[in-house]
CSV table of C-alpha atoms in Angstrom, one decimal:
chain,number,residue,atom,x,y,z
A,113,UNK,CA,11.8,-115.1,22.5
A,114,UNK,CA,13.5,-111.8,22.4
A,115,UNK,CA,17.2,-112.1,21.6
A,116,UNK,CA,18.0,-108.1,21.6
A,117,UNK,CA,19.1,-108.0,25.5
A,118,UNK,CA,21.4,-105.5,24.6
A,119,UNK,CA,23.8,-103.8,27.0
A,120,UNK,CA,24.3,-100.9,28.9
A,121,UNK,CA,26.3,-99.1,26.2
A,122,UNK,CA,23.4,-100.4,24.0
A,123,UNK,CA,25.5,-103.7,22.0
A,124,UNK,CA,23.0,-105.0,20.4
A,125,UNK,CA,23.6,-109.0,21.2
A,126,UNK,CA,20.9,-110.9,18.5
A,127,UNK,CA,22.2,-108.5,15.7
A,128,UNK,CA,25.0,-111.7,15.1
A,129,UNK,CA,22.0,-114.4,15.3
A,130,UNK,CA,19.6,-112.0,12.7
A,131,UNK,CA,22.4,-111.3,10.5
A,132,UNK,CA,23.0,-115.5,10.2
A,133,UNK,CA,19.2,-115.9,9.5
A,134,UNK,CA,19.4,-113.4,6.9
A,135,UNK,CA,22.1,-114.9,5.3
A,136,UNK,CA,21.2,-118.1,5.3
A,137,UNK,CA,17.8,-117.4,3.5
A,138,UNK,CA,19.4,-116.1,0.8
A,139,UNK,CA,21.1,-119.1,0.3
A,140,UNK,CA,18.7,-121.3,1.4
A,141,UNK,CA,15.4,-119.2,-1.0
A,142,UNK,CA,16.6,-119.7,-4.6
A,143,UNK,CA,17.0,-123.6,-3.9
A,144,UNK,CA,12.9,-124.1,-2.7
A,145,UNK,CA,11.9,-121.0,-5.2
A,146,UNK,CA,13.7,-122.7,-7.9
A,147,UNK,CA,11.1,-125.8,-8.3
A,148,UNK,CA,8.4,-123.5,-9.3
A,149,UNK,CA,9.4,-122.2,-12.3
A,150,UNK,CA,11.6,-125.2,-13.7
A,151,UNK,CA,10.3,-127.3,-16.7
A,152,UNK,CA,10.9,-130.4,-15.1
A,153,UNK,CA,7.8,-129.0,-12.7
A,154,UNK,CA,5.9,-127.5,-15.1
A,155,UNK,CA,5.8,-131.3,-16.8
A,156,UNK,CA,5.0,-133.0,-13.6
A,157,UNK,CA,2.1,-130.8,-13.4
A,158,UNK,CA,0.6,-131.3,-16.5
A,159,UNK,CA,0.4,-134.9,-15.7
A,160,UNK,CA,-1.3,-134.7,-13.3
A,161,UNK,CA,-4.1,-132.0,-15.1
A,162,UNK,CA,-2.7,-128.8,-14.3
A,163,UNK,CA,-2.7,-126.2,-16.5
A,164,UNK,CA,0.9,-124.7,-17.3
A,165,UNK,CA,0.4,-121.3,-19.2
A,166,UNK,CA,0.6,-119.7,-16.2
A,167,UNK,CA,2.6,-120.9,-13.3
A,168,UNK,CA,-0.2,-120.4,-10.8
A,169,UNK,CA,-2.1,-123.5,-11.1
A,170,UNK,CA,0.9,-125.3,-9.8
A,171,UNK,CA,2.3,-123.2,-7.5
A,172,UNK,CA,-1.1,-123.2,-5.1
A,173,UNK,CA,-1.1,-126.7,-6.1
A,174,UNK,CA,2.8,-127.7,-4.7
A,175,UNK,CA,2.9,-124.9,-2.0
A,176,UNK,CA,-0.3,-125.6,-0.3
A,177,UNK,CA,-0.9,-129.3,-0.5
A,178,UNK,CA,0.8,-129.7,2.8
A,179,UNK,CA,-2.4,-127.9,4.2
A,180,UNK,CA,-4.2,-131.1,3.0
A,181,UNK,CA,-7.4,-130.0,0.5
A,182,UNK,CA,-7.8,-126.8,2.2
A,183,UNK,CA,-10.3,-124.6,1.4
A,184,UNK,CA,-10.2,-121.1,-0.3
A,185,UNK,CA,-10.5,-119.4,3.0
A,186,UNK,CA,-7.8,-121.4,5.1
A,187,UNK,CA,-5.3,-120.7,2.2
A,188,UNK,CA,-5.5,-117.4,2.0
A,189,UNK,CA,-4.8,-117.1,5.2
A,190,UNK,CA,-1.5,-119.1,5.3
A,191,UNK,CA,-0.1,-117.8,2.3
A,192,UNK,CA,-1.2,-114.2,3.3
A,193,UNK,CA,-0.1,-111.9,0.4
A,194,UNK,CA,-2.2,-112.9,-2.3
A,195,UNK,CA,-5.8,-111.4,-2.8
A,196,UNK,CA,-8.9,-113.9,-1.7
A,197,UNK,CA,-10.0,-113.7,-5.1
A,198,UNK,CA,-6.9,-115.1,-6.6
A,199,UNK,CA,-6.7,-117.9,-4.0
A,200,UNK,CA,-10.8,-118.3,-4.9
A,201,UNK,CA,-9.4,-119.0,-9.1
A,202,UNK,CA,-7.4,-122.0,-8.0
A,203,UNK,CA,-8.5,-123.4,-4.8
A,204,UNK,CA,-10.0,-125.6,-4.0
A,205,UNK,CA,-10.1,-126.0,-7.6
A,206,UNK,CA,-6.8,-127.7,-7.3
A,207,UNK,CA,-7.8,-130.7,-5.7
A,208,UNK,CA,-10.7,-131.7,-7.8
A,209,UNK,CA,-7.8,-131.7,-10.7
A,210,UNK,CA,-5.5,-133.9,-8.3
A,211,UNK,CA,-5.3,-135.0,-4.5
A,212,UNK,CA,-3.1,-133.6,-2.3
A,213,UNK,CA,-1.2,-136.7,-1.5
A,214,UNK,CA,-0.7,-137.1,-5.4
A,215,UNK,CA,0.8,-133.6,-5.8
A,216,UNK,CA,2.8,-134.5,-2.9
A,217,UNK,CA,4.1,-137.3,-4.9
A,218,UNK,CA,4.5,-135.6,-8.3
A,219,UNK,CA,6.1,-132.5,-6.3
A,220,UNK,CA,9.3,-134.8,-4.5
A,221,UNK,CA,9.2,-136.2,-8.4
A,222,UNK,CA,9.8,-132.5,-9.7
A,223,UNK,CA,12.2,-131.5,-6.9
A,224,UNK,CA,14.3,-134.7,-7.6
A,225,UNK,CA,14.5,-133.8,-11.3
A,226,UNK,CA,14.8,-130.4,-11.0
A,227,UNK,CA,17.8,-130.5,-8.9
A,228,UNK,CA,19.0,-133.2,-11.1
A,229,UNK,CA,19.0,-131.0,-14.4
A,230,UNK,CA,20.3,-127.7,-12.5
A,231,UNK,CA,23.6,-130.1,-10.6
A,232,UNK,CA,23.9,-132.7,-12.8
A,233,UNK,CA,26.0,-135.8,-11.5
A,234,UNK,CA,26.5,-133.1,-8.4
A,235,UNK,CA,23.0,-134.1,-7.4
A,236,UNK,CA,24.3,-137.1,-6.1
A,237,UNK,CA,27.5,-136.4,-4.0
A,238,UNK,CA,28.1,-136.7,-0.4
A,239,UNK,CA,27.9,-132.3,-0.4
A,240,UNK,CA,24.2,-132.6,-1.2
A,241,UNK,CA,23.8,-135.7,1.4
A,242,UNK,CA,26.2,-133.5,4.1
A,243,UNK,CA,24.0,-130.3,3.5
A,244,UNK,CA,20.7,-132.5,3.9
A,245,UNK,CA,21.4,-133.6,6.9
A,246,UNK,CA,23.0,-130.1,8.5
A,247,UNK,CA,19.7,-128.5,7.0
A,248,UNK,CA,17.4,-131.2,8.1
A,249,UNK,CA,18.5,-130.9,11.9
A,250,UNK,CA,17.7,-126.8,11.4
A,251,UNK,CA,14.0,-128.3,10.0
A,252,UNK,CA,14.0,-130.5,13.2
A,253,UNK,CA,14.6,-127.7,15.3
A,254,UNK,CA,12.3,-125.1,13.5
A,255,UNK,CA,9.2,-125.0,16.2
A,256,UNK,CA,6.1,-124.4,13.7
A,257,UNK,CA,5.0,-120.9,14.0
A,258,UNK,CA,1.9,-121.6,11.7
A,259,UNK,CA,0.5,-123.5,9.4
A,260,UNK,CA,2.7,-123.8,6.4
A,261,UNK,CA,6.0,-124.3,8.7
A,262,UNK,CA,3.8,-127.1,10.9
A,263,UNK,CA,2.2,-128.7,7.5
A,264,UNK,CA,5.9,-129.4,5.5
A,265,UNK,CA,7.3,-130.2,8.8
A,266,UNK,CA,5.0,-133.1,9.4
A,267,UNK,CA,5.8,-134.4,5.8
A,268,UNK,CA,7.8,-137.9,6.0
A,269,UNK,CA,11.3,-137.4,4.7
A,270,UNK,CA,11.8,-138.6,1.2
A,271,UNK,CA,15.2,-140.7,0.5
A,272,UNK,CA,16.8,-139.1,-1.7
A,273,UNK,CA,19.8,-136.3,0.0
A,274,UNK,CA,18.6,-133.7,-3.1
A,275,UNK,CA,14.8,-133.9,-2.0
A,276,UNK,CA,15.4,-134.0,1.4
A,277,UNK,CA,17.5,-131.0,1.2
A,278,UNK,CA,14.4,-128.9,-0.9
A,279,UNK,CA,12.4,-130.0,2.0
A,280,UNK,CA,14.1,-129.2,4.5
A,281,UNK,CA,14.6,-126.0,3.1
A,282,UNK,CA,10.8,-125.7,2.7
A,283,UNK,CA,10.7,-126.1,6.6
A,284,UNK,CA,12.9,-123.7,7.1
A,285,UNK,CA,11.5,-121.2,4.8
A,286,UNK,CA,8.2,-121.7,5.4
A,287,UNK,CA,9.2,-121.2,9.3
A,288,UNK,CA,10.5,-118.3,8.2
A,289,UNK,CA,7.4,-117.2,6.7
A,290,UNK,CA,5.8,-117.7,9.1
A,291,UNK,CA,7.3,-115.5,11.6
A,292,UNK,CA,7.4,-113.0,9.0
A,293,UNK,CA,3.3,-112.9,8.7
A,294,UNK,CA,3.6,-112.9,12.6
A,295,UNK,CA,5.6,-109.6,12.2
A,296,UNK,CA,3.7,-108.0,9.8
A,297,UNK,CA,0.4,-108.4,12.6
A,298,UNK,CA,2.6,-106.9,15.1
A,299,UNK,CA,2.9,-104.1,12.8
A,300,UNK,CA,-0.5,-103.6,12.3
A,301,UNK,CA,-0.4,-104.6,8.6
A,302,UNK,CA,-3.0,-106.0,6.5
A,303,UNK,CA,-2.3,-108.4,3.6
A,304,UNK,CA,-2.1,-106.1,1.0
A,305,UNK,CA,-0.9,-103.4,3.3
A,306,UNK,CA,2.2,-105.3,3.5
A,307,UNK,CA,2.8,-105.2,-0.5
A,308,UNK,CA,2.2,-101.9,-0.2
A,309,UNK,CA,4.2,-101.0,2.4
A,310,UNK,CA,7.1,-103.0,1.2
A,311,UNK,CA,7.2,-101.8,-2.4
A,312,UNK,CA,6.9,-98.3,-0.7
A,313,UNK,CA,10.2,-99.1,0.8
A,314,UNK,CA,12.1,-99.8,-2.8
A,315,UNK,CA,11.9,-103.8,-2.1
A,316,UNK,CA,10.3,-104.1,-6.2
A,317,UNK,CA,7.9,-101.9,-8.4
A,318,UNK,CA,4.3,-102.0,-7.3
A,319,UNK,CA,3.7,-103.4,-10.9
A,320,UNK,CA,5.9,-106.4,-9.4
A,321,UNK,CA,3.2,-107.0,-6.6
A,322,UNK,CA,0.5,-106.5,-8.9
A,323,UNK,CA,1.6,-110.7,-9.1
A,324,UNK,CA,-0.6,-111.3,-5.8
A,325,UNK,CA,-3.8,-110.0,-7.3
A,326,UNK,CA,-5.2,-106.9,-5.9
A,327,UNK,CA,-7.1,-104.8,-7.7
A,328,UNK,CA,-6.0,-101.5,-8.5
A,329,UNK,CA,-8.6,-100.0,-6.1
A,330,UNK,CA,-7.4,-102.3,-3.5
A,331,UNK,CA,-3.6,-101.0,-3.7
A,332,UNK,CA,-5.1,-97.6,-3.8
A,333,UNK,CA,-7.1,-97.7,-0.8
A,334,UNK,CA,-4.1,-99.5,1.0
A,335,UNK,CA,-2.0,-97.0,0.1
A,336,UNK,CA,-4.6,-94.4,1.8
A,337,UNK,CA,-4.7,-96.1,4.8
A,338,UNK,CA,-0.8,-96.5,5.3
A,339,UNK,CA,-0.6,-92.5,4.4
A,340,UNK,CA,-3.4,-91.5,7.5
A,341,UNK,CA,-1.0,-93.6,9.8
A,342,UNK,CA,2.3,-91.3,8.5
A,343,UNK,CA,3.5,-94.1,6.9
A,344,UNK,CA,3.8,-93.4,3.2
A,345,UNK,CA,3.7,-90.0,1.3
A,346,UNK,CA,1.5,-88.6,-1.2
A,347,UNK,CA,3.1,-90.4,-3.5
A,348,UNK,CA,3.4,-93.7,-2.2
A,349,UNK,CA,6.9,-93.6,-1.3
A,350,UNK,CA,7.7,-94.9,2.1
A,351,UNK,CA,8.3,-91.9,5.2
A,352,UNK,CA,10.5,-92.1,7.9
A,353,UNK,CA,8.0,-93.7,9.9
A,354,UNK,CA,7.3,-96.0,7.1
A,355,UNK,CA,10.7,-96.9,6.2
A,356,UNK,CA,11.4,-97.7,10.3
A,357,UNK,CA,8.7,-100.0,10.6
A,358,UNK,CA,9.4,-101.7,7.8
A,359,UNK,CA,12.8,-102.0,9.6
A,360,UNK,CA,11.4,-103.5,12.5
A,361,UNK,CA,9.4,-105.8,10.8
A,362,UNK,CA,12.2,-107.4,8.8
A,363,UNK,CA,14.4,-107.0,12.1
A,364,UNK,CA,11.4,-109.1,14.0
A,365,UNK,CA,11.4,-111.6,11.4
A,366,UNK,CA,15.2,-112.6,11.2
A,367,UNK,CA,14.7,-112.8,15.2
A,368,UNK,CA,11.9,-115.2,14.7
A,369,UNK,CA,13.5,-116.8,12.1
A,370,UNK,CA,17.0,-117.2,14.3
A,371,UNK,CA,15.6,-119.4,16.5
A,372,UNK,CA,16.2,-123.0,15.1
A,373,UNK,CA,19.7,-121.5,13.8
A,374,UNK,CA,21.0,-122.3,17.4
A,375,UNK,CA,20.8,-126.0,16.9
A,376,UNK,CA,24.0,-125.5,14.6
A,377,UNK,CA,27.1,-124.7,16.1
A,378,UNK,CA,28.8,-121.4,14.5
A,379,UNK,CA,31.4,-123.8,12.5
A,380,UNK,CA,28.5,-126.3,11.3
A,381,UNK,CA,26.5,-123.5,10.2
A,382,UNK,CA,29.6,-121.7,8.1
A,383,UNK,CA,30.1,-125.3,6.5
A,384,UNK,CA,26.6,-125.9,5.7
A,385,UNK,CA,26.5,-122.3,4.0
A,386,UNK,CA,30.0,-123.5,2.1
A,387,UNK,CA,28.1,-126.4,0.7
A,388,UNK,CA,25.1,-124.7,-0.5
A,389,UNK,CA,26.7,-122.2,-2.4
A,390,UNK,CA,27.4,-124.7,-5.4
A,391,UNK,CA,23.7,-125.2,-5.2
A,392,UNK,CA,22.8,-121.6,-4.9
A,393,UNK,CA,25.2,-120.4,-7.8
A,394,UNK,CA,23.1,-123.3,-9.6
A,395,UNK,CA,20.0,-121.8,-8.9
A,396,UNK,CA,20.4,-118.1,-9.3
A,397,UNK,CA,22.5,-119.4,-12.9
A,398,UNK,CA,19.7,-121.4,-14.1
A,399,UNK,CA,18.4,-118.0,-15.2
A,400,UNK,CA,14.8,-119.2,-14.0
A,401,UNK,CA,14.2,-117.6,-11.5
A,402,UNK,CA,13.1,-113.9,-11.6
A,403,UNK,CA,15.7,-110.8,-11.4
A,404,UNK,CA,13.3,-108.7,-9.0
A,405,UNK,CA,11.1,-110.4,-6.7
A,406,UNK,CA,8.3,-109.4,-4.5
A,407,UNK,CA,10.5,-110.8,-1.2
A,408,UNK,CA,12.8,-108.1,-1.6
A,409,UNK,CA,16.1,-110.5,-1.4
A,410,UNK,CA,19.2,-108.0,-2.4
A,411,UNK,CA,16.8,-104.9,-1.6
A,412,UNK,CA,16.1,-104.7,2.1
């Protein structure tokens, strides 16, 4: 649904809605994000086989065992940015190491722990219970716009307020997601156009993206593509053009991503963002998660 009805004198009316989106991903990002690079993860996931040199055995393995054991193909299609060939090294790999229901298991396992060595006794106060359930009523509201958002959304709630809060910020993330990839379509952006695109725009360094597997060649002939539609320069930096599309796309997103906002009245939503700050400082604190990203947060 299109919330920019605007006005005669041009008042843009979603700008409010998309600005509360925006803000509460930020808040909302570090707390999912977080689980993937704490030890209390990594050592869930060597029990169950997983290699942990590397942090991609387990992240395929957590983020897409809502899908079920979904092939190579059907992956890389919901998780988007990543090159087929990278999806192809650890799926469907993953679930000859461990079944999805087991990594399921072992991922609530990690999220409980994580949250309890990042909070300490804070993991278990009515704040985290009171920001579960806000968040969880934004999950229930969050109408799946594609497979990730529909998988974690059909998950059964665990018990405990500190998981249930990771999942339903999943949800809502993922929802986000979601609508993003449903942008970037709109836009006429391929996969690894959209790195290219973005890191055109100043969200990371292309070295950042280099993360989601393409090959050199791949970037390059992106990159070539992008600059016969005006959209990039000979240098790779973003245009006008460039820069305003990538405008629109993050403007569409936070419009999509708006929608199951509205379940929350304006004063529930400002208290839920109060609670999670605690949480977010937490996160962002822990000093595991990465200073730039390839999501851009703080950049765009």
């Amino acid at each position: 649904m299109d919330t920019d009805t605007g006005t005669d004198a041009g008042t843009d009316t979603g700008a409010g809605e998309r600005a509360a989106a925006r803000r509460m991903w930020h808040l909302l990002e570090p707390l999912h994000a977080v689980v993937y690079y704490a030890p209390e993860a990594y050592e869930e996931a060597a029990a169950l086989g997983y290699g942990t040199a590397e942090r991609w055995p387990a992240y395929f393995a957590w983020r897409a065992a809502p899908l079920g054991a979904a092939g190579a193909e059907e992956t890389t299609a919901a998780f988007h940015s990543f090159s087929p060939d990278m999806v192809a090294r650890y799926v469907p790999e993953s679930w000859r190491i461990a079944a999805p229901d087991a990594v399921l298991a072992a991922r609530t396992r990690a999220v409980t722990r994580t949250y309890a060595a990042l909070l300490g006794p804070g993991a278990d106060t009515p704040g985290v219970a009171e920001a579960a359930t806000l968040a969880r009523r934004v999950a229930g509201a969050a109408v799946p716009a594609g497979p990730l958002s529909a998988a974690n959304a059909a998950l059964p709630w665990p018990g405990e307020p500190a998981a249930a809060l990771w999942q339903a910020a999943t949800v809502i993330r993922e929802h986000r997601g979601d609508g993003h990839l449903r942008a970037l379509r709109e836009a006429g952006l391929d996969p690894v156009e959209s790195l290219v695109s973005f890191a055109a725009i100043g969200a990371a360094p292309p070295e950042v993206f280099a993360s989601r597997g393409w090959i050199p060649t791949a970037w390059k002939a992106a990159r070539s593509r992008l600059a016969a539609r005006g959209l990039v320069d000979a240098a790779g930096a973003a245009t006008e053009a460039g820069r305003e599309l990538r405008a629109q796309v993050e403007r569409r997103t936070d419009e999509l991503a708006a929608e199951p906002w509205r379940v929350l009245s304006d004063d529930e939503r400002e208290h839920l963002a109060k609670a999670l700050e605690p949480f977010w400082v937490a996160a962002v604190g822990s000093g595991l998660l990465p200073g730039v990203n390839t999501l851009g947060i703080g950049k765009v």
